[in-house]
């Protein structure tokens, strides 16, 4: 058990679920502390039957803290997390800021737990759109190395935080009432629409969200040779990201073999019965910690290709669940050493 665990950002969209997961999964520590911006400091929250007062996050917040779990914007992670490491804490970070730094471990516990156990300072949790794709790629990659991936995402508004979901709800209401809505986070109306840009422009006309899928996947799988062509699209669904994924492997993997590989992999549930209209849907995967795969079929355009559909709760396995699983992994390892 850890002595003191500090949680940063416990009141945001992901932080709220993280807190609930730590309760539901009975994560124990001798002491918990909740750190937040000056704006939120002083407010209270309930956790494991106790009332906690949010403390202001400063660079001096970390004396005596053994483990930090942080769910903050990139700039906050950049500014404050090095102080936690300097104070001797292990840090699990949900932000995008540290993921690709060479000294930082990027971890999905089902895939590369050893990276978390070897980490000295920050352990980053991948971007949500990456996590569910890499969960699906891993069992295939172990059976026959993945050479090329073409992926399109259909990303929920909750990925843009609480304000993203409010934009969807308020924007839809305004649209149906024939009124104008001033969107807070999206550059175009998200109600009754699809926006083919998530993040800022990066190299070759790809976006930051798309390039995360490329670089993070290679880092987690430890294979810089995997070629990935992503297109990330925001759609008017409140929660759960969906992805169409086409994979080319070194040798062909049949749909039957893939179904078995996916079914045997921890954290993946196969829902795949087209005849009976059965496949994963955002509405049925919402609130689950699993990654769901369906529509498994051969790629009729390539002899070594396989295509499938993948849905996962982006706030859970795509963020909070993955961070809590890393914390559990560290706690279990600590108990054994
Ligand atoms: C999104 N992947 O869906 C981002 C959140 N990290 O906007």
mmCIF file of C-alpha atoms and ligand atoms in Angstrom:
data_model
loop_
_atom_site.group_PDB
_atom_site.id
_atom_site.type_symbol
_atom_site.label_atom_id
_atom_site.label_comp_id
_atom_site.label_asym_id
_atom_site.label_seq_id
_atom_site.Cartn_x
_atom_site.Cartn_y
_atom_site.Cartn_z
ATOM 1 C CA UNK A 1 0.000 0.000 0.000
ATOM 2 C CA UNK A 2 1.220 3.532 -0.741
ATOM 3 C CA UNK A 3 1.573 5.919 2.197
ATOM 4 C CA UNK A 4 0.397 9.193 0.637
ATOM 5 C CA UNK A 5 -1.319 9.408 -2.741
ATOM 6 C CA UNK A 6 -2.019 12.838 -4.234
ATOM 7 C CA UNK A 7 -4.684 13.167 -6.895
ATOM 8 C CA UNK A 8 -4.574 16.233 -9.155
ATOM 9 C CA UNK A 9 -7.612 17.239 -11.207
ATOM 10 C CA UNK A 10 -10.182 15.066 -9.436
ATOM 11 C CA UNK A 11 -13.133 17.242 -10.454
ATOM 12 C CA UNK A 12 -12.670 17.235 -14.269
ATOM 13 C CA UNK A 13 -14.448 14.838 -16.660
ATOM 14 C CA UNK A 14 -11.720 12.173 -16.359
ATOM 15 C CA UNK A 15 -10.784 13.013 -12.758
ATOM 16 C CA UNK A 16 -14.364 12.459 -11.632
ATOM 17 C CA UNK A 17 -14.408 8.935 -13.107
ATOM 18 C CA UNK A 18 -10.923 8.230 -11.774
ATOM 19 C CA UNK A 19 -12.105 9.043 -8.255
ATOM 20 C CA UNK A 20 -15.129 6.768 -8.684
ATOM 21 C CA UNK A 21 -12.933 3.935 -10.014
ATOM 22 C CA UNK A 22 -10.510 4.255 -7.092
ATOM 23 C CA UNK A 23 -13.514 3.912 -4.788
ATOM 24 C CA UNK A 24 -15.208 1.073 -6.670
ATOM 25 C CA UNK A 25 -11.954 -0.876 -7.008
ATOM 26 C CA UNK A 26 -11.128 -0.191 -3.345
ATOM 27 C CA UNK A 27 -7.704 1.357 -3.999
ATOM 28 C CA UNK A 28 -6.105 1.778 -0.594
ATOM 29 C CA UNK A 29 -3.520 4.258 0.692
ATOM 30 C CA UNK A 30 -2.691 5.431 4.211
ATOM 31 C CA UNK A 31 -3.537 8.971 3.163
ATOM 32 C CA UNK A 32 -5.114 10.649 0.138
ATOM 33 C CA UNK A 33 -4.731 14.312 -0.793
ATOM 34 C CA UNK A 34 -6.597 16.167 -3.519
ATOM 35 C CA UNK A 35 -4.787 19.002 -5.309
ATOM 36 C CA UNK A 36 -6.447 21.542 -7.596
ATOM 37 C CA UNK A 37 -6.061 24.984 -9.134
ATOM 38 C CA UNK A 38 -6.270 28.068 -6.896
ATOM 39 C CA UNK A 39 -9.787 28.582 -8.309
ATOM 40 C CA UNK A 40 -11.025 25.230 -6.948
ATOM 41 C CA UNK A 41 -8.919 25.103 -3.759
ATOM 42 C CA UNK A 42 -11.065 25.150 -0.632
ATOM 43 C CA UNK A 43 -13.971 23.256 -2.219
ATOM 44 C CA UNK A 44 -14.772 19.846 -0.767
ATOM 45 C CA UNK A 45 -15.364 16.406 -2.263
ATOM 46 C CA UNK A 46 -16.409 13.007 -0.957
ATOM 47 C CA UNK A 47 -14.079 10.048 -1.357
ATOM 48 C CA UNK A 48 -14.240 6.582 0.231
ATOM 49 C CA UNK A 49 -16.766 7.865 2.770
ATOM 50 C CA UNK A 50 -14.700 10.878 3.852
ATOM 51 C CA UNK A 51 -14.876 14.586 3.050
ATOM 52 C CA UNK A 52 -11.676 16.096 1.618
ATOM 53 C CA UNK A 53 -10.863 19.766 1.072
ATOM 54 C CA UNK A 54 -9.118 20.513 -2.227
ATOM 55 C CA UNK A 55 -5.633 21.927 -1.599
ATOM 56 C CA UNK A 56 -4.063 24.426 -3.973
ATOM 57 C CA UNK A 57 -1.566 22.780 -6.332
ATOM 58 C CA UNK A 58 1.858 24.413 -6.009
ATOM 59 C CA UNK A 59 5.391 23.227 -6.687
ATOM 60 C CA UNK A 60 5.739 22.675 -2.925
ATOM 61 C CA UNK A 61 2.698 20.392 -2.683
ATOM 62 C CA UNK A 62 4.559 17.105 -2.907
ATOM 63 C CA UNK A 63 6.623 16.667 0.301
ATOM 64 C CA UNK A 64 5.994 13.141 1.579
ATOM 65 C CA UNK A 65 3.853 12.144 -1.412
ATOM 66 C CA UNK A 66 4.690 8.674 -2.754
ATOM 67 C CA UNK A 67 2.330 8.467 -5.728
ATOM 68 C CA UNK A 68 0.694 11.210 -7.802
ATOM 69 C CA UNK A 69 -2.174 10.546 -10.221
ATOM 70 C CA UNK A 70 -2.714 13.614 -12.397
ATOM 71 C CA UNK A 71 -5.467 14.463 -14.847
ATOM 72 C CA UNK A 72 -4.755 18.010 -15.988
ATOM 73 C CA UNK A 73 -4.225 20.042 -19.153
ATOM 74 C CA UNK A 74 -0.772 19.779 -20.730
ATOM 75 C CA UNK A 75 0.487 23.137 -19.416
ATOM 76 C CA UNK A 76 -0.297 22.192 -15.794
ATOM 77 C CA UNK A 77 1.413 18.810 -16.208
ATOM 78 C CA UNK A 78 4.456 20.530 -17.723
ATOM 79 C CA UNK A 79 4.735 23.064 -14.915
ATOM 80 C CA UNK A 80 4.051 21.006 -11.802
ATOM 81 C CA UNK A 81 4.862 17.320 -12.366
ATOM 82 C CA UNK A 82 8.681 17.742 -12.385
ATOM 83 C CA UNK A 83 8.389 19.077 -8.809
ATOM 84 C CA UNK A 84 6.575 15.887 -7.796
ATOM 85 C CA UNK A 85 9.358 13.773 -9.308
ATOM 86 C CA UNK A 86 12.020 15.922 -7.604
ATOM 87 C CA UNK A 87 10.220 15.349 -4.301
ATOM 88 C CA UNK A 88 10.571 11.596 -4.888
ATOM 89 C CA UNK A 89 7.071 10.685 -6.071
ATOM 90 C CA UNK A 90 6.110 8.311 -8.872
ATOM 91 C CA UNK A 91 3.710 10.183 -11.151
ATOM 92 C CA UNK A 92 0.950 8.745 -13.351
ATOM 93 C CA UNK A 93 0.060 11.435 -15.862
ATOM 94 C CA UNK A 94 -3.024 11.551 -18.082
ATOM 95 C CA UNK A 95 -1.964 14.613 -20.041
ATOM 96 C CA UNK A 96 -0.295 14.571 -23.441
ATOM 97 C CA UNK A 97 2.713 16.633 -22.412
ATOM 98 C CA UNK A 98 5.144 13.957 -21.239
ATOM 99 C CA UNK A 99 4.135 10.908 -23.306
ATOM 100 C CA UNK A 100 6.767 11.057 -26.007
ATOM 101 C CA UNK A 101 9.708 12.216 -23.837
ATOM 102 C CA UNK A 102 12.341 9.448 -24.040
ATOM 103 C CA UNK A 103 12.765 9.220 -20.257
ATOM 104 C CA UNK A 104 9.007 8.773 -19.696
ATOM 105 C CA UNK A 105 7.250 5.377 -19.759
ATOM 106 C CA UNK A 106 4.068 5.228 -21.869
ATOM 107 C CA UNK A 107 2.011 2.401 -20.457
ATOM 108 C CA UNK A 108 -1.041 0.265 -21.089
ATOM 109 C CA UNK A 109 -0.904 -2.340 -18.303
ATOM 110 C CA UNK A 110 -2.180 -5.214 -20.482
ATOM 111 C CA UNK A 111 0.600 -4.488 -22.994
ATOM 112 C CA UNK A 112 3.796 -3.147 -21.422
ATOM 113 C CA UNK A 113 3.481 -3.353 -17.611
ATOM 114 C CA UNK A 114 7.261 -3.782 -17.280
ATOM 115 C CA UNK A 115 7.741 -0.197 -18.524
ATOM 116 C CA UNK A 116 5.724 1.066 -15.528
ATOM 117 C CA UNK A 117 7.675 -1.065 -13.069
ATOM 118 C CA UNK A 118 11.017 0.132 -14.453
ATOM 119 C CA UNK A 119 9.972 3.809 -14.559
ATOM 120 C CA UNK A 120 11.723 6.239 -12.242
ATOM 121 C CA UNK A 121 9.646 9.415 -12.557
ATOM 122 C CA UNK A 122 6.652 9.978 -14.807
ATOM 123 C CA UNK A 123 4.515 7.186 -16.229
ATOM 124 C CA UNK A 124 2.230 8.550 -18.948
ATOM 125 C CA UNK A 125 -1.126 7.123 -19.945
ATOM 126 C CA UNK A 126 -1.684 7.234 -23.735
ATOM 127 C CA UNK A 127 -4.212 9.314 -25.633
ATOM 128 C CA UNK A 128 -7.667 7.722 -25.701
ATOM 129 C CA UNK A 129 -7.809 7.133 -29.453
ATOM 130 C CA UNK A 130 -4.396 5.413 -29.284
ATOM 131 C CA UNK A 131 -5.214 3.209 -26.305
ATOM 132 C CA UNK A 132 -8.158 1.342 -27.792
ATOM 133 C CA UNK A 133 -6.363 0.857 -31.122
ATOM 134 C CA UNK A 134 -3.171 -0.467 -29.513
ATOM 135 C CA UNK A 135 -5.214 -2.804 -27.296
ATOM 136 C CA UNK A 136 -6.622 -4.273 -30.526
ATOM 137 C CA UNK A 137 -3.280 -4.347 -32.351
ATOM 138 C CA UNK A 138 -1.297 -6.066 -29.587
ATOM 139 C CA UNK A 139 -2.723 -9.620 -29.880
ATOM 140 C CA UNK A 140 -2.407 -9.435 -33.682
ATOM 141 C CA UNK A 141 1.146 -8.058 -33.446
ATOM 142 C CA UNK A 142 2.140 -10.928 -31.130
ATOM 143 C CA UNK A 143 0.746 -13.466 -33.623
ATOM 144 C CA UNK A 144 2.295 -11.813 -36.692
ATOM 145 C CA UNK A 145 4.023 -8.410 -36.711
ATOM 146 C CA UNK A 146 1.794 -5.516 -37.763
ATOM 147 C CA UNK A 147 3.266 -3.775 -40.805
ATOM 148 C CA UNK A 148 0.640 -1.163 -41.687
ATOM 149 C CA UNK A 149 -2.508 0.298 -40.137
ATOM 150 C CA UNK A 150 -5.179 2.490 -41.697
ATOM 151 C CA UNK A 151 -7.465 3.895 -39.017
ATOM 152 C CA UNK A 152 -10.371 6.329 -39.013
ATOM 153 C CA UNK A 153 -11.787 7.524 -35.720
ATOM 154 C CA UNK A 154 -15.295 8.629 -34.820
ATOM 155 C CA UNK A 155 -14.602 10.492 -31.587
ATOM 156 C CA UNK A 156 -17.105 11.458 -28.925
ATOM 157 C CA UNK A 157 -17.497 14.999 -27.633
ATOM 158 C CA UNK A 158 -16.531 13.943 -24.078
ATOM 159 C CA UNK A 159 -12.943 13.731 -25.411
ATOM 160 C CA UNK A 160 -13.032 17.522 -25.443
ATOM 161 C CA UNK A 161 -13.978 17.617 -21.750
ATOM 162 C CA UNK A 162 -17.144 18.649 -19.939
ATOM 163 C CA UNK A 163 -17.485 21.688 -22.225
ATOM 164 C CA UNK A 164 -17.414 19.390 -25.282
ATOM 165 C CA UNK A 165 -20.431 17.450 -24.088
ATOM 166 C CA UNK A 166 -22.211 20.656 -23.144
ATOM 167 C CA UNK A 167 -21.549 21.927 -26.697
ATOM 168 C CA UNK A 168 -23.178 18.778 -28.114
ATOM 169 C CA UNK A 169 -26.245 18.985 -25.880
ATOM 170 C CA UNK A 170 -26.774 22.741 -26.073
ATOM 171 C CA UNK A 171 -25.895 22.857 -29.777
ATOM 172 C CA UNK A 172 -28.376 20.059 -30.591
ATOM 173 C CA UNK A 173 -31.120 21.763 -28.580
ATOM 174 C CA UNK A 174 -30.466 25.080 -30.340
ATOM 175 C CA UNK A 175 -30.397 23.359 -33.756
ATOM 176 C CA UNK A 176 -33.758 21.672 -33.145
ATOM 177 C CA UNK A 177 -35.236 24.967 -31.982
ATOM 178 C CA UNK A 178 -33.826 26.743 -35.035
ATOM 179 C CA UNK A 179 -31.572 28.905 -32.866
ATOM 180 C CA UNK A 180 -27.872 29.766 -33.102
ATOM 181 C CA UNK A 181 -25.453 28.288 -30.538
ATOM 182 C CA UNK A 182 -22.070 29.770 -29.702
ATOM 183 C CA UNK A 183 -19.830 26.723 -29.491
ATOM 184 C CA UNK A 184 -17.288 26.842 -26.646
ATOM 185 C CA UNK A 185 -14.765 24.228 -27.729
ATOM 186 C CA UNK A 186 -15.527 23.223 -31.322
ATOM 187 C CA UNK A 187 -14.613 25.424 -34.292
ATOM 188 C CA UNK A 188 -17.685 24.215 -36.219
ATOM 189 C CA UNK A 189 -21.149 23.135 -35.099
ATOM 190 C CA UNK A 190 -20.905 19.591 -33.735
ATOM 191 C CA UNK A 191 -24.685 19.021 -33.627
ATOM 192 C CA UNK A 192 -25.808 17.004 -36.704
ATOM 193 C CA UNK A 193 -22.314 17.291 -38.153
ATOM 194 C CA UNK A 194 -18.868 15.585 -38.433
ATOM 195 C CA UNK A 195 -15.639 17.567 -38.012
ATOM 196 C CA UNK A 196 -12.524 16.078 -39.685
ATOM 197 C CA UNK A 197 -10.056 17.862 -37.424
ATOM 198 C CA UNK A 198 -9.094 17.033 -33.847
ATOM 199 C CA UNK A 199 -6.133 19.014 -32.560
ATOM 200 C CA UNK A 200 -3.829 21.373 -34.397
ATOM 201 C CA UNK A 201 -2.167 21.062 -37.799
ATOM 202 C CA UNK A 202 1.078 19.060 -37.815
ATOM 203 C CA UNK A 203 3.305 17.627 -40.556
ATOM 204 C CA UNK A 204 2.019 16.606 -44.012
ATOM 205 C CA UNK A 205 -1.512 17.888 -43.345
ATOM 206 C CA UNK A 206 -2.114 15.523 -40.398
ATOM 207 C CA UNK A 207 -3.386 16.776 -37.035
ATOM 208 C CA UNK A 208 -1.862 16.481 -33.563
ATOM 209 C CA UNK A 209 -4.485 13.872 -32.590
ATOM 210 C CA UNK A 210 -3.585 11.812 -35.674
ATOM 211 C CA UNK A 211 0.157 12.009 -35.067
ATOM 212 C CA UNK A 212 -0.361 10.924 -31.452
ATOM 213 C CA UNK A 213 -1.822 7.687 -32.843
ATOM 214 C CA UNK A 214 1.332 7.179 -34.923
ATOM 215 C CA UNK A 215 4.046 8.013 -32.399
ATOM 216 C CA UNK A 216 2.383 6.643 -29.250
ATOM 217 C CA UNK A 217 1.551 3.307 -30.921
ATOM 218 C CA UNK A 218 5.160 2.770 -31.987
ATOM 219 C CA UNK A 219 6.425 3.646 -28.501
ATOM 220 C CA UNK A 220 4.003 1.341 -26.655
ATOM 221 C CA UNK A 221 4.579 -1.608 -28.986
ATOM 222 C CA UNK A 222 8.329 -0.890 -29.109
ATOM 223 C CA UNK A 223 8.341 -1.072 -32.914
ATOM 224 C CA UNK A 224 9.293 2.028 -34.905
ATOM 225 C CA UNK A 225 8.675 0.240 -38.197
ATOM 226 C CA UNK A 226 4.851 0.136 -37.973
ATOM 227 C CA UNK A 227 3.292 2.375 -40.642
ATOM 228 C CA UNK A 228 0.068 4.103 -39.569
ATOM 229 C CA UNK A 229 -2.280 6.328 -41.569
ATOM 230 C CA UNK A 230 -4.879 7.913 -39.244
ATOM 231 C CA UNK A 231 -7.851 10.218 -39.849
ATOM 232 C CA UNK A 232 -9.485 11.566 -36.691
ATOM 233 C CA UNK A 233 -13.045 12.851 -36.840
ATOM 234 C CA UNK A 234 -15.270 14.344 -34.136
ATOM 235 C CA UNK A 235 -18.868 13.144 -34.334
ATOM 236 C CA UNK A 236 -22.013 14.067 -32.403
ATOM 237 C CA UNK A 237 -21.863 11.173 -29.927
ATOM 238 C CA UNK A 238 -21.572 12.107 -26.248
ATOM 239 C CA UNK A 239 -19.255 9.318 -25.071
ATOM 240 C CA UNK A 240 -17.179 6.379 -26.429
ATOM 241 C CA UNK A 241 -14.789 6.649 -29.345
ATOM 242 C CA UNK A 242 -15.278 4.310 -32.323
ATOM 243 C CA UNK A 243 -12.604 3.358 -34.862
ATOM 244 C CA UNK A 244 -12.472 1.500 -38.169
ATOM 245 C CA UNK A 245 -9.118 -0.251 -38.280
ATOM 246 C CA UNK A 246 -7.487 -2.056 -41.204
ATOM 247 C CA UNK A 247 -4.280 -3.912 -40.385
ATOM 248 C CA UNK A 248 -1.704 -5.573 -42.584
ATOM 249 C CA UNK A 249 0.354 -8.214 -40.819
ATOM 250 C CA UNK A 250 3.490 -10.051 -41.923
ATOM 251 C CA UNK A 251 1.478 -13.225 -42.561
ATOM 252 C CA UNK A 252 -2.274 -13.221 -43.140
ATOM 253 C CA UNK A 253 -4.436 -13.503 -39.995
ATOM 254 C CA UNK A 254 -7.863 -14.928 -40.815
ATOM 255 C CA UNK A 255 -10.995 -13.422 -39.230
ATOM 256 C CA UNK A 256 -11.443 -16.674 -37.269
ATOM 257 C CA UNK A 257 -7.912 -16.514 -35.864
ATOM 258 C CA UNK A 258 -8.307 -12.797 -35.102
ATOM 259 C CA UNK A 259 -11.588 -13.442 -33.283
ATOM 260 C CA UNK A 260 -9.813 -16.006 -31.093
ATOM 261 C CA UNK A 261 -6.786 -13.739 -30.496
ATOM 262 C CA UNK A 262 -9.024 -10.829 -29.485
ATOM 263 C CA UNK A 263 -11.206 -13.036 -27.256
ATOM 264 C CA UNK A 264 -8.169 -14.415 -25.425
ATOM 265 C CA UNK A 265 -6.688 -10.966 -24.730
ATOM 266 C CA UNK A 266 -7.422 -9.377 -21.319
ATOM 267 C CA UNK A 267 -9.522 -6.228 -21.580
ATOM 268 C CA UNK A 268 -11.020 -7.030 -25.004
ATOM 269 C CA UNK A 269 -14.599 -8.204 -25.571
ATOM 270 C CA UNK A 270 -15.651 -9.440 -29.009
ATOM 271 C CA UNK A 271 -19.200 -8.601 -30.120
ATOM 272 C CA UNK A 272 -19.367 -9.833 -33.692
ATOM 273 C CA UNK A 273 -22.523 -11.280 -35.203
ATOM 274 C CA UNK A 274 -23.522 -9.242 -38.223
ATOM 275 C CA UNK A 275 -26.426 -11.558 -39.103
ATOM 276 C CA UNK A 276 -28.035 -10.792 -35.771
ATOM 277 C CA UNK A 277 -27.173 -7.076 -35.955
ATOM 278 C CA UNK A 278 -24.671 -7.515 -33.146
ATOM 279 C CA UNK A 279 -21.572 -5.298 -32.990
ATOM 280 C CA UNK A 280 -20.233 -2.769 -30.491
ATOM 281 C CA UNK A 281 -22.022 0.574 -30.286
ATOM 282 C CA UNK A 282 -21.075 3.690 -28.299
ATOM 283 C CA UNK A 283 -24.450 3.421 -26.558
ATOM 284 C CA UNK A 284 -23.773 -0.127 -25.325
ATOM 285 C CA UNK A 285 -20.077 0.351 -24.448
ATOM 286 C CA UNK A 286 -20.637 3.520 -22.385
ATOM 287 C CA UNK A 287 -19.517 3.032 -18.770
ATOM 288 C CA UNK A 288 -17.482 -0.120 -19.472
ATOM 289 C CA UNK A 289 -13.746 -0.591 -18.895
ATOM 290 C CA UNK A 290 -13.365 -2.978 -21.854
ATOM 291 C CA UNK A 291 -12.311 -2.419 -25.459
ATOM 292 C CA UNK A 292 -14.987 -3.872 -27.779
ATOM 293 C CA UNK A 293 -14.319 -5.311 -31.238
ATOM 294 C CA UNK A 294 -16.734 -6.390 -33.952
ATOM 295 C CA UNK A 295 -17.226 -6.478 -37.747
ATOM 296 C CA UNK A 296 -14.092 -8.635 -37.981
ATOM 297 C CA UNK A 297 -13.505 -9.474 -41.640
ATOM 298 C CA UNK A 298 -10.755 -9.932 -44.164
ATOM 299 C CA UNK A 299 -9.587 -6.899 -46.085
ATOM 300 C CA UNK A 300 -10.787 -7.673 -49.601
ATOM 301 C CA UNK A 301 -8.199 -5.257 -51.013
ATOM 302 C CA UNK A 302 -5.090 -6.898 -49.505
ATOM 303 C CA UNK A 303 -4.086 -10.565 -48.968
ATOM 304 C CA UNK A 304 -2.496 -9.812 -45.588
ATOM 305 C CA UNK A 305 -5.200 -7.389 -44.449
ATOM 306 C CA UNK A 306 -7.818 -7.583 -41.721
ATOM 307 C CA UNK A 307 -10.536 -5.019 -40.990
ATOM 308 C CA UNK A 308 -12.601 -4.487 -37.860
ATOM 309 C CA UNK A 309 -14.574 -1.981 -35.780
ATOM 310 C CA UNK A 310 -13.458 -0.987 -32.292
ATOM 311 C CA UNK A 311 -15.385 0.948 -29.615
ATOM 312 C CA UNK A 312 -14.276 1.943 -26.125
ATOM 313 C CA UNK A 313 -15.287 4.376 -23.408
ATOM 314 C CA UNK A 314 -12.710 7.114 -23.977
ATOM 315 C CA UNK A 315 -13.073 8.470 -20.439
ATOM 316 C CA UNK A 316 -12.547 5.001 -18.921
ATOM 317 C CA UNK A 317 -10.065 2.669 -20.683
ATOM 318 C CA UNK A 318 -9.047 5.654 -22.800
ATOM 319 C CA UNK A 319 -8.104 7.645 -19.699
ATOM 320 C CA UNK A 320 -9.224 7.041 -16.083
ATOM 321 C CA UNK A 321 -9.294 3.224 -16.065
ATOM 322 C CA UNK A 322 -5.865 2.974 -17.654
ATOM 323 C CA UNK A 323 -4.398 5.343 -15.040
ATOM 324 C CA UNK A 324 -6.034 3.447 -12.171
ATOM 325 C CA UNK A 325 -4.816 0.125 -13.596
ATOM 326 C CA UNK A 326 -1.262 1.542 -13.620
ATOM 327 C CA UNK A 327 -1.697 2.624 -9.985
ATOM 328 C CA UNK A 328 -2.949 -0.877 -9.084
ATOM 329 C CA UNK A 329 -0.008 -2.452 -10.899
ATOM 330 C CA UNK A 330 2.459 -0.288 -8.928
ATOM 331 C CA UNK A 331 0.667 -1.014 -5.647
ATOM 332 C CA UNK A 332 0.723 -4.768 -6.294
ATOM 333 C CA UNK A 333 4.408 -4.649 -7.197
ATOM 334 C CA UNK A 334 5.163 -2.611 -4.058
ATOM 335 C CA UNK A 335 3.360 -5.211 -1.931
ATOM 336 C CA UNK A 336 5.574 -7.960 -3.420
ATOM 337 C CA UNK A 337 8.937 -6.210 -2.965
HETATM 338 C C1 LIG B 1 -10.138 13.939 -27.820
HETATM 339 N N1 LIG B 1 -8.315 12.388 -27.705
HETATM 340 O O1 LIG B 1 -10.964 13.042 -27.999
HETATM 341 C C2 LIG B 1 -8.797 13.638 -27.266
HETATM 342 C C3 LIG B 1 -8.819 13.730 -25.773
HETATM 343 N N2 LIG B 1 -7.566 13.410 -25.222
HETATM 344 O O2 LIG B 1 -10.341 15.114 -28.064
#
